[in-house]
Coordinates of C-alpha atoms in Angstrom, one line a residue:
M29 CA -38.0 27.4 2.4
E30 CA -34.4 27.9 3.1
K31 CA -31.7 25.5 1.7
F32 CA -28.9 24.6 4.0
T33 CA -25.8 23.0 2.5
I34 CA -23.7 20.8 4.8
K35 CA -20.0 21.8 4.7
A36 CA -17.7 19.7 2.4
G37 CA -16.2 16.8 4.3
E38 CA -19.1 16.7 6.9
E39 CA -21.9 14.2 6.8
Y40 CA -24.5 16.0 9.0
I41 CA -25.4 19.1 11.1
Q42 CA -27.0 18.9 14.5
L43 CA -30.5 20.3 14.8
N44 CA -29.6 22.8 17.5
D45 CA -26.6 24.0 15.5
L46 CA -28.8 24.4 12.4
M47 CA -31.2 26.6 14.3
Q48 CA -28.4 28.8 15.4
V49 CA -26.7 29.0 12.0
L50 CA -29.9 30.0 10.3
N51 CA -30.5 32.7 13.1
W52 CA -33.8 31.1 14.1
V53 CA -32.7 31.3 17.7
G54 CA -30.2 33.5 19.6
S55 CA -28.4 30.7 21.5
G56 CA -28.0 27.0 22.0
G57 CA -30.0 27.2 25.2
E58 CA -32.9 28.8 23.3
A59 CA -32.7 26.1 20.6
K60 CA -32.8 23.4 23.3
Q61 CA -35.9 24.9 25.0
V62 CA -37.7 25.2 21.6
I63 CA -36.9 21.6 20.7
L64 CA -37.8 20.1 24.0
S65 CA -41.1 22.0 24.0
E66 CA -42.1 19.9 21.0
Q67 CA -42.3 22.8 18.6
V68 CA -39.9 21.5 15.9
L69 CA -40.7 19.0 13.2
V70 CA -38.1 17.0 11.3
N71 CA -39.5 15.2 8.2
G72 CA -43.0 15.8 9.5
N73 CA -42.5 14.3 12.9
I74 CA -42.0 16.1 16.3
E75 CA -38.4 16.0 17.2
M76 CA -37.2 16.2 20.8
R77 CA -33.5 15.2 20.3
V78 CA -31.6 18.4 20.6
R79 CA -28.6 17.0 18.8
R80 CA -30.5 15.1 16.1
K81 CA -28.1 14.6 13.2
L82 CA -29.6 16.1 10.0
H83 CA -28.5 14.6 6.7
D84 CA -29.1 15.3 3.0
G85 CA -32.8 15.5 2.2
D86 CA -34.0 16.1 5.8
K87 CA -36.6 18.9 6.2
V88 CA -37.0 21.0 9.4
L89 CA -40.0 23.1 10.3
W90 CA -40.5 25.5 13.2
G91 CA -43.4 27.9 13.1
E92 CA -42.9 29.9 9.9
N93 CA -39.2 28.8 9.6
E94 CA -38.5 25.9 7.2
A95 CA -35.3 24.5 5.9
E96 CA -34.1 21.6 3.7
I97 CA -30.7 20.0 4.2
S98 CA -28.5 19.3 1.2
S99 CA -24.9 18.0 0.8

């Protein structure tokens, strides 16, 4: 599992941005397609909000990719 630390002074990162930063996808459009096709889980639940705000403690899973958010 990857650990992702939110930048100092910020409260969250958007799901689509996280997927790009971690190089899980090549573009925002690809992230949107993956999320809307119900392939991404956040805290164990299917997530379809492309810009879902992820906070400290949230866990994201897509296929074999897994990340935990920390602040």
